Amino acid sequence: MSIFTGSGVAIVTPFNDDESINYDKLDELLDFHCNHRTDSIIICGTTGESSTLSEEEHMDCIRFTIERVKGRVPVIAGTGSNSTYTTVQMSREAVEDGADGLLLVTPYYNKCTQAGLVAHYTQVAKEAKAPIILYSVASRTGVNIAPETAAELYKTVDNIVGIKEASGNISQIAKVMNLTDGKIDLYSGNDDQIVPILSLGGKGVISVLANIAPDYTHDICENFFKGNVAESCRMQLAALPLIEKLFCEVNPIPVKKALNLMGLEVGPLRMPLTEMTEANTAKLAEQMKKFGISVL
């Protein structure tokens, strides 16, 4: 059984003006998503600025989310690191705290081989007894999970159950599904490819768009699963201009700006991320209004 199907939000981490984590606001956001049909919360991923959280902040944020969600939807903890030891420690702690699953990005900067990926993920899976979703995003990490590697891990490690594919390479994604007989739980890591990935047997999306349009993102998936493929496709295409603006600067710069434009007050970014330019902010606000999202 999949950890979730549908729309999982790659939720932002809200900060106070001093850049400490704003837990009151995070609590509000969690309720917002549970009340607007988000199917899973993915905490401390790329969109959550995990790379600039201390390990203590990282684990506190995961623990807080699990406690506040209270089983309303599955909580998936992003606990990947460029260190296998650190990934094991954080993953074990997240599982002990009650995470329903783990999202593990490929080790970054040290750029291991495919054999290194197999060794890394196998070790983490052995130590952290929870369902694991591999996360392939070579544009950020410098390391691609080859289809053969994904298939080997899925077939040989019981609790490696899924993959978040953000390569953008539909041919690669199709090969992953071919090599796993369509059985691996596939999630789109790109909001502009939700429907194409669902058509390959995907279970849903781990979404940036869902931060600002949770019902809409849920409905793209639900329509597809109910057989309303034409409507799902229409919704996917209609969202493309907004999705483009959500990625016109590096994620999560635009989505945090969007949430602040909506009055949700998620606060600043942590350096080295900087605030969105005025020109791009104006273009983002324009697309949000066209999409029917109120902007202050």
mmCIF file of C-alpha atoms in Angstrom:
data_model
loop_
_atom_site.group_PDB
_atom_site.id
_atom_site.type_symbol
_atom_site.label_atom_id
_atom_site.label_comp_id
_atom_site.label_asym_id
_atom_site.label_seq_id
_atom_site.Cartn_x
_atom_site.Cartn_y
_atom_site.Cartn_z
ATOM 1 C CA MET A 1 0.000 0.000 0.000
ATOM 2 C CA SER A 2 1.340 3.415 -0.964
ATOM 3 C CA ILE A 3 2.255 5.955 1.713
ATOM 4 C CA PHE A 4 -0.136 8.301 -0.055
ATOM 5 C CA THR A 5 -1.830 8.910 -3.386
ATOM 6 C CA GLY A 6 -2.637 12.340 -4.763
ATOM 7 C CA SER A 7 -1.110 15.657 -3.821
ATOM 8 C CA GLY A 8 1.633 15.821 -1.224
ATOM 9 C CA VAL A 9 2.764 19.331 -0.375
ATOM 10 C CA ALA A 10 6.483 20.049 -0.175
ATOM 11 C CA ILE A 11 5.702 22.510 2.583
ATOM 12 C CA VAL A 12 7.698 25.669 3.233
ATOM 13 C CA THR A 13 9.338 26.324 6.588
ATOM 14 C CA PRO A 14 7.986 29.636 7.918
ATOM 15 C CA PHE A 15 10.455 31.920 9.669
ATOM 16 C CA ASN A 16 10.149 34.821 12.039
ATOM 17 C CA ASP A 17 11.871 38.097 11.167
ATOM 18 C CA ASP A 18 14.994 36.882 12.995
ATOM 19 C CA GLU A 19 14.905 33.723 10.817
ATOM 20 C CA SER A 20 14.008 31.412 13.699
ATOM 21 C CA ILE A 21 11.314 28.858 12.837
ATOM 22 C CA ASN A 22 7.830 30.267 13.283
ATOM 23 C CA TYR A 23 6.051 27.286 14.811
ATOM 24 C CA ASP A 24 2.759 29.135 15.273
ATOM 25 C CA LYS A 25 2.666 29.813 11.547
ATOM 26 C CA LEU A 26 3.700 26.240 10.733
ATOM 27 C CA ASP A 27 0.780 25.054 12.845
ATOM 28 C CA GLU A 28 -1.541 27.288 10.791
ATOM 29 C CA LEU A 29 -0.140 25.967 7.519
ATOM 30 C CA LEU A 30 -0.582 22.361 8.622
ATOM 31 C CA ASP A 31 -4.236 23.014 9.453
ATOM 32 C CA PHE A 32 -4.640 24.867 6.152
ATOM 33 C CA HIS A 33 -3.448 21.836 4.217
ATOM 34 C CA CYS A 34 -5.417 19.304 6.219
ATOM 35 C CA ASN A 35 -8.532 21.410 5.623
ATOM 36 C CA HIS A 36 -7.870 21.879 1.895
ATOM 37 C CA ARG A 37 -7.506 18.235 0.843
ATOM 38 C CA THR A 38 -3.734 17.958 0.701
ATOM 39 C CA ASP A 39 -3.062 14.223 0.796
ATOM 40 C CA SER A 40 0.305 14.233 2.550
ATOM 41 C CA ILE A 41 2.700 16.652 4.243
ATOM 42 C CA ILE A 42 6.347 16.464 3.182
ATOM 43 C CA ILE A 43 8.328 18.342 5.821
ATOM 44 C CA CYS A 44 11.951 19.533 5.626
ATOM 45 C CA GLY A 45 12.448 18.938 1.942
ATOM 46 C CA THR A 46 14.070 21.288 -0.553
ATOM 47 C CA THR A 47 11.095 23.671 -0.423
ATOM 48 C CA GLY A 48 11.384 23.651 3.370
ATOM 49 C CA GLU A 49 14.944 25.040 3.154
ATOM 50 C CA SER A 50 16.309 21.929 4.832
ATOM 51 C CA SER A 51 19.839 22.715 3.685
ATOM 52 C CA THR A 52 20.002 25.749 5.977
ATOM 53 C CA LEU A 53 18.316 24.179 9.006
ATOM 54 C CA SER A 54 20.536 22.938 11.800
ATOM 55 C CA GLU A 55 20.122 19.253 12.626
ATOM 56 C CA GLU A 56 18.360 20.238 15.852
ATOM 57 C CA GLU A 57 15.951 22.554 13.989
ATOM 58 C CA HIS A 58 15.423 19.906 11.331
ATOM 59 C CA MET A 59 14.374 17.237 13.808
ATOM 60 C CA ASP A 60 12.323 19.651 15.953
ATOM 61 C CA CYS A 61 10.404 20.717 12.838
ATOM 62 C CA ILE A 62 9.665 17.111 11.880
ATOM 63 C CA ARG A 63 8.605 16.224 15.421
ATOM 64 C CA PHE A 64 6.342 19.284 15.655
ATOM 65 C CA THR A 65 4.671 18.438 12.338
ATOM 66 C CA ILE A 66 3.971 14.840 13.327
ATOM 67 C CA GLU A 67 2.493 15.944 16.655
ATOM 68 C CA ARG A 68 0.284 18.651 15.115
ATOM 69 C CA VAL A 69 -0.979 16.671 12.133
ATOM 70 C CA LYS A 70 -2.084 13.899 14.515
ATOM 71 C CA GLY A 71 -2.582 11.289 11.816
ATOM 72 C CA ARG A 72 -4.951 13.374 9.699
ATOM 73 C CA VAL A 73 -2.721 12.769 6.669
ATOM 74 C CA PRO A 74 0.601 10.943 6.313
ATOM 75 C CA VAL A 75 3.716 12.904 7.256
ATOM 76 C CA ILE A 76 6.835 12.202 5.212
ATOM 77 C CA ALA A 77 10.097 13.478 6.653
ATOM 78 C CA GLY A 78 12.904 14.726 4.458
ATOM 79 C CA THR A 79 15.992 13.333 6.146
ATOM 80 C CA GLY A 80 18.446 13.014 3.275
ATOM 81 C CA SER A 81 22.000 14.321 3.560
ATOM 82 C CA ASN A 82 25.337 14.079 1.789
ATOM 83 C CA SER A 83 26.512 11.972 4.738
ATOM 84 C CA THR A 84 25.209 8.435 5.102
ATOM 85 C CA TYR A 85 25.858 8.574 8.855
ATOM 86 C CA THR A 86 23.848 11.789 9.254
ATOM 87 C CA THR A 87 21.049 10.442 7.057
ATOM 88 C CA VAL A 88 20.843 7.293 9.190
ATOM 89 C CA GLN A 89 20.738 9.267 12.440
ATOM 90 C CA MET A 90 18.047 11.699 11.281
ATOM 91 C CA SER A 91 16.000 8.971 9.609
ATOM 92 C CA ARG A 92 16.003 6.766 12.698
ATOM 93 C CA GLU A 93 14.956 9.689 14.870
ATOM 94 C CA ALA A 94 12.147 10.702 12.490
ATOM 95 C CA VAL A 95 10.820 7.131 12.459
ATOM 96 C CA GLU A 96 10.961 6.954 16.253
ATOM 97 C CA ASP A 97 8.981 10.205 16.362
ATOM 98 C CA GLY A 98 6.259 8.677 14.180
ATOM 99 C CA ALA A 99 6.973 9.689 10.588
ATOM 100 C CA ASP A 100 4.893 7.689 8.119
ATOM 101 C CA GLY A 101 7.688 7.664 5.564
ATOM 102 C CA LEU A 102 11.009 9.190 4.582
ATOM 103 C CA LEU A 103 12.032 11.202 1.533
ATOM 104 C CA LEU A 104 15.746 10.719 0.879
ATOM 105 C CA VAL A 105 17.518 12.961 -1.587
ATOM 106 C CA THR A 106 20.662 11.655 -3.231
ATOM 107 C CA PRO A 107 23.902 12.619 -1.452
ATOM 108 C CA TYR A 108 25.094 15.950 -2.834
ATOM 109 C CA TYR A 109 28.503 17.557 -3.430
ATOM 110 C CA ASN A 110 30.512 14.366 -2.854
ATOM 111 C CA LYS A 111 28.706 12.921 -5.933
ATOM 112 C CA CYS A 112 28.880 9.189 -5.306
ATOM 113 C CA THR A 113 28.690 6.532 -8.019
ATOM 114 C CA GLN A 114 25.614 4.426 -8.711
ATOM 115 C CA ALA A 115 27.208 1.706 -6.568
ATOM 116 C CA GLY A 116 27.558 4.331 -3.848
ATOM 117 C CA LEU A 117 23.853 5.147 -4.134
ATOM 118 C CA VAL A 118 22.974 1.487 -3.693
ATOM 119 C CA ALA A 119 25.222 1.234 -0.635
ATOM 120 C CA HIS A 120 23.929 4.515 0.840
ATOM 121 C CA TYR A 121 20.224 3.782 0.454
ATOM 122 C CA THR A 122 20.586 0.162 1.522
ATOM 123 C CA GLN A 123 22.333 1.194 4.736
ATOM 124 C CA VAL A 124 19.749 3.847 5.581
ATOM 125 C CA ALA A 125 16.862 1.480 4.848
ATOM 126 C CA LYS A 126 18.430 -1.160 7.086
ATOM 127 C CA GLU A 127 18.685 1.275 10.006
ATOM 128 C CA ALA A 128 15.410 3.203 9.581
ATOM 129 C CA LYS A 129 12.432 0.864 9.444
ATOM 130 C CA ALA A 130 9.937 2.973 7.518
ATOM 131 C CA PRO A 131 8.802 3.244 3.900
ATOM 132 C CA ILE A 132 11.379 5.174 1.885
ATOM 133 C CA ILE A 133 10.892 7.332 -1.201
ATOM 134 C CA LEU A 134 14.056 7.924 -3.221
ATOM 135 C CA TYR A 135 14.460 11.499 -4.460
ATOM 136 C CA SER A 136 16.176 12.030 -7.799
ATOM 137 C CA VAL A 137 16.947 15.703 -8.517
ATOM 138 C CA ALA A 138 20.299 15.853 -10.277
ATOM 139 C CA SER A 139 19.874 19.558 -11.102
ATOM 140 C CA ARG A 140 20.446 20.261 -7.410
ATOM 141 C CA THR A 141 22.588 17.384 -6.217
ATOM 142 C CA GLY A 142 24.722 16.557 -9.247
ATOM 143 C CA VAL A 143 23.718 12.880 -8.963
ATOM 144 C CA ASN A 144 21.059 11.137 -11.029
ATOM 145 C CA ILE A 145 19.437 7.903 -9.901
ATOM 146 C CA ALA A 146 19.746 5.704 -12.973
ATOM 147 C CA PRO A 147 16.660 3.597 -13.757
ATOM 148 C CA GLU A 148 18.681 0.436 -13.204
ATOM 149 C CA THR A 149 19.728 1.686 -9.764
ATOM 150 C CA ALA A 150 16.184 2.590 -8.769
ATOM 151 C CA ALA A 151 15.002 -0.841 -9.915
ATOM 152 C CA GLU A 152 17.757 -2.659 -8.043
ATOM 153 C CA LEU A 153 16.967 -0.830 -4.820
ATOM 154 C CA TYR A 154 13.228 -1.385 -5.186
ATOM 155 C CA LYS A 155 13.654 -5.087 -5.843
ATOM 156 C CA THR A 156 16.254 -5.827 -3.164
ATOM 157 C CA VAL A 157 15.312 -3.559 -0.243
ATOM 158 C CA ASP A 158 11.867 -4.186 1.211
ATOM 159 C CA ASN A 159 11.192 -0.733 2.627
ATOM 160 C CA ILE A 160 12.326 1.221 -0.443
ATOM 161 C CA VAL A 161 8.905 1.648 -1.982
ATOM 162 C CA GLY A 162 8.905 4.761 -4.140
ATOM 163 C CA ILE A 163 10.726 7.438 -6.065
ATOM 164 C CA LYS A 164 10.168 11.159 -6.430
ATOM 165 C CA GLU A 165 11.282 11.879 -9.977
ATOM 166 C CA ALA A 166 12.420 15.451 -10.602
ATOM 167 C CA SER A 167 14.795 14.717 -13.459
ATOM 168 C CA GLY A 168 12.311 16.067 -15.973
ATOM 169 C CA ASN A 169 13.303 13.199 -18.243
ATOM 170 C CA ILE A 170 10.117 11.360 -19.201
ATOM 171 C CA SER A 171 12.069 8.650 -21.029
ATOM 172 C CA GLN A 172 14.078 7.933 -17.885
ATOM 173 C CA ILE A 173 10.932 7.863 -15.783
ATOM 174 C CA ALA A 174 9.243 5.456 -18.199
ATOM 175 C CA LYS A 175 12.266 3.176 -17.975
ATOM 176 C CA VAL A 176 12.063 3.168 -14.158
ATOM 177 C CA MET A 177 8.486 1.978 -14.431
ATOM 178 C CA ASN A 178 9.405 -0.607 -17.064
ATOM 179 C CA LEU A 179 12.222 -2.051 -14.955
ATOM 180 C CA THR A 180 10.008 -2.275 -11.864
ATOM 181 C CA ASP A 181 7.032 -3.728 -13.756
ATOM 182 C CA GLY A 182 5.122 -0.557 -12.931
ATOM 183 C CA LYS A 183 5.120 -1.429 -9.232
ATOM 184 C CA ILE A 184 7.342 1.235 -7.672
ATOM 185 C CA ASP A 185 5.364 4.137 -6.199
ATOM 186 C CA LEU A 186 6.157 6.972 -8.590
ATOM 187 C CA TYR A 187 5.660 10.622 -7.644
ATOM 188 C CA SER A 188 6.186 13.628 -9.849
ATOM 189 C CA GLY A 189 8.739 16.065 -8.478
ATOM 190 C CA ASN A 190 7.791 18.661 -11.091
ATOM 191 C CA ASP A 191 4.423 20.412 -11.024
ATOM 192 C CA ASP A 192 4.407 20.787 -14.808
ATOM 193 C CA GLN A 193 4.575 16.997 -15.265
ATOM 194 C CA ILE A 194 1.884 15.710 -12.920
ATOM 195 C CA VAL A 195 -0.398 14.298 -15.609
ATOM 196 C CA PRO A 196 2.377 12.821 -17.773
ATOM 197 C CA ILE A 197 3.747 10.987 -14.741
ATOM 198 C CA LEU A 198 0.294 9.817 -13.645
ATOM 199 C CA SER A 199 -0.120 8.410 -17.150
ATOM 200 C CA LEU A 200 2.943 6.222 -16.557
ATOM 201 C CA GLY A 201 1.373 4.773 -13.428
ATOM 202 C CA GLY A 202 2.318 7.505 -10.974
ATOM 203 C CA LYS A 203 0.704 7.741 -7.548
ATOM 204 C CA GLY A 204 0.716 11.542 -7.371
ATOM 205 C CA VAL A 205 2.936 14.552 -6.905
ATOM 206 C CA ILE A 206 5.185 16.044 -4.245
ATOM 207 C CA SER A 207 4.256 19.580 -5.056
ATOM 208 C CA VAL A 208 5.390 23.176 -4.701
ATOM 209 C CA LEU A 209 2.182 24.444 -6.332
ATOM 210 C CA ALA A 210 0.153 22.803 -3.558
ATOM 211 C CA ASN A 211 1.519 25.367 -1.092
ATOM 212 C CA ILE A 212 -0.685 28.022 -2.682
ATOM 213 C CA ALA A 213 -3.307 25.929 -4.525
ATOM 214 C CA PRO A 214 -3.852 22.777 -2.457
ATOM 215 C CA ASP A 215 -7.400 21.986 -3.596
ATOM 216 C CA TYR A 216 -6.487 22.511 -7.234
ATOM 217 C CA THR A 217 -3.434 20.260 -7.079
ATOM 218 C CA HIS A 218 -5.455 17.577 -5.305
ATOM 219 C CA ASP A 219 -8.121 17.807 -8.017
ATOM 220 C CA ILE A 220 -5.619 17.331 -10.858
ATOM 221 C CA CYS A 221 -4.793 13.965 -9.332
ATOM 222 C CA GLU A 222 -8.300 13.021 -8.251
ATOM 223 C CA ASN A 223 -9.753 13.697 -11.689
ATOM 224 C CA PHE A 224 -7.106 11.514 -13.285
ATOM 225 C CA PHE A 225 -7.698 8.656 -10.858
ATOM 226 C CA LYS A 226 -11.465 8.870 -11.424
ATOM 227 C CA GLY A 227 -11.001 8.580 -15.172
ATOM 228 C CA ASN A 228 -11.632 12.255 -15.915
ATOM 229 C CA VAL A 229 -8.346 12.425 -17.790
ATOM 230 C CA ALA A 230 -9.362 15.250 -20.119
ATOM 231 C CA GLU A 231 -10.287 17.464 -17.153
ATOM 232 C CA SER A 232 -7.083 16.545 -15.339
ATOM 233 C CA CYS A 233 -5.116 17.475 -18.442
ATOM 234 C CA ARG A 234 -7.015 20.747 -18.832
ATOM 235 C CA MET A 235 -6.204 21.679 -15.244
ATOM 236 C CA GLN A 236 -2.545 20.745 -15.712
ATOM 237 C CA LEU A 237 -2.236 22.945 -18.791
ATOM 238 C CA ALA A 238 -4.144 25.832 -17.213
ATOM 239 C CA ALA A 239 -1.716 25.878 -14.294
ATOM 240 C CA LEU A 240 1.428 26.004 -16.441
ATOM 241 C CA PRO A 241 1.819 29.822 -16.532
ATOM 242 C CA LEU A 242 1.615 29.995 -12.738
ATOM 243 C CA ILE A 243 3.943 27.021 -12.322
ATOM 244 C CA GLU A 244 6.444 28.735 -14.611
ATOM 245 C CA LYS A 245 6.443 31.813 -12.371
ATOM 246 C CA LEU A 246 6.825 29.630 -9.262
ATOM 247 C CA PHE A 247 10.132 28.467 -10.720
ATOM 248 C CA CYS A 248 11.365 31.656 -12.409
ATOM 249 C CA GLU A 249 13.850 31.976 -9.551
ATOM 250 C CA VAL A 250 15.258 29.100 -7.552
ATOM 251 C CA ASN A 251 12.723 27.257 -5.385
ATOM 252 C CA PRO A 252 11.528 28.180 -2.732
ATOM 253 C CA ILE A 253 12.095 31.890 -3.399
ATOM 254 C CA PRO A 254 8.938 32.376 -5.526
ATOM 255 C CA VAL A 255 6.590 30.167 -3.481
ATOM 256 C CA LYS A 256 7.491 31.919 -0.252
ATOM 257 C CA LYS A 257 6.881 35.240 -1.955
ATOM 258 C CA ALA A 258 3.535 33.932 -3.224
ATOM 259 C CA LEU A 259 2.468 32.888 0.268
ATOM 260 C CA ASN A 260 3.440 36.280 1.623
ATOM 261 C CA LEU A 261 1.491 37.974 -1.194
ATOM 262 C CA MET A 262 -1.511 35.895 -0.081
ATOM 263 C CA GLY A 263 -1.149 37.300 3.436
ATOM 264 C CA LEU A 264 -0.036 34.002 4.970
ATOM 265 C CA GLU A 265 3.114 35.676 6.332
ATOM 266 C CA VAL A 266 5.621 32.836 6.127
ATOM 267 C CA GLY A 267 8.494 35.250 6.622
ATOM 268 C CA PRO A 268 11.900 35.595 4.996
ATOM 269 C CA LEU A 269 14.291 33.173 3.362
ATOM 270 C CA ARG A 270 17.583 32.090 4.848
ATOM 271 C CA MET A 271 20.740 33.120 3.058
ATOM 272 C CA PRO A 272 22.193 32.376 0.618
ATOM 273 C CA LEU A 273 18.638 32.546 -0.759
ATOM 274 C CA THR A 274 17.581 36.153 -1.302
ATOM 275 C CA GLU A 275 14.270 37.894 -1.847
ATOM 276 C CA MET A 276 12.610 37.773 -5.237
ATOM 277 C CA THR A 277 13.285 40.655 -7.597
ATOM 278 C CA GLU A 278 10.596 43.313 -7.977
ATOM 279 C CA ALA A 279 10.162 42.492 -11.655
ATOM 280 C CA ASN A 280 9.597 38.794 -11.030
ATOM 281 C CA THR A 281 7.375 39.544 -8.042
ATOM 282 C CA ALA A 282 5.102 41.618 -10.271
ATOM 283 C CA LYS A 283 4.913 38.811 -12.857
ATOM 284 C CA LEU A 284 4.179 36.228 -10.151
ATOM 285 C CA ALA A 285 1.422 38.387 -8.640
ATOM 286 C CA GLU A 286 -0.123 38.861 -12.082
ATOM 287 C CA GLN A 287 -0.278 35.112 -12.715
ATOM 288 C CA MET A 288 -1.664 34.447 -9.249
ATOM 289 C CA LYS A 289 -4.510 36.902 -9.915
ATOM 290 C CA LYS A 290 -5.228 35.311 -13.307
ATOM 291 C CA PHE A 291 -5.351 31.954 -11.555
ATOM 292 C CA GLY A 292 -7.921 33.289 -9.088
ATOM 293 C CA ILE A 293 -5.645 33.593 -6.058
ATOM 294 C CA SER A 294 -6.194 36.768 -4.025
ATOM 295 C CA VAL A 295 -3.109 38.950 -3.687
ATOM 296 C CA LEU A 296 -2.719 41.670 -1.081
#
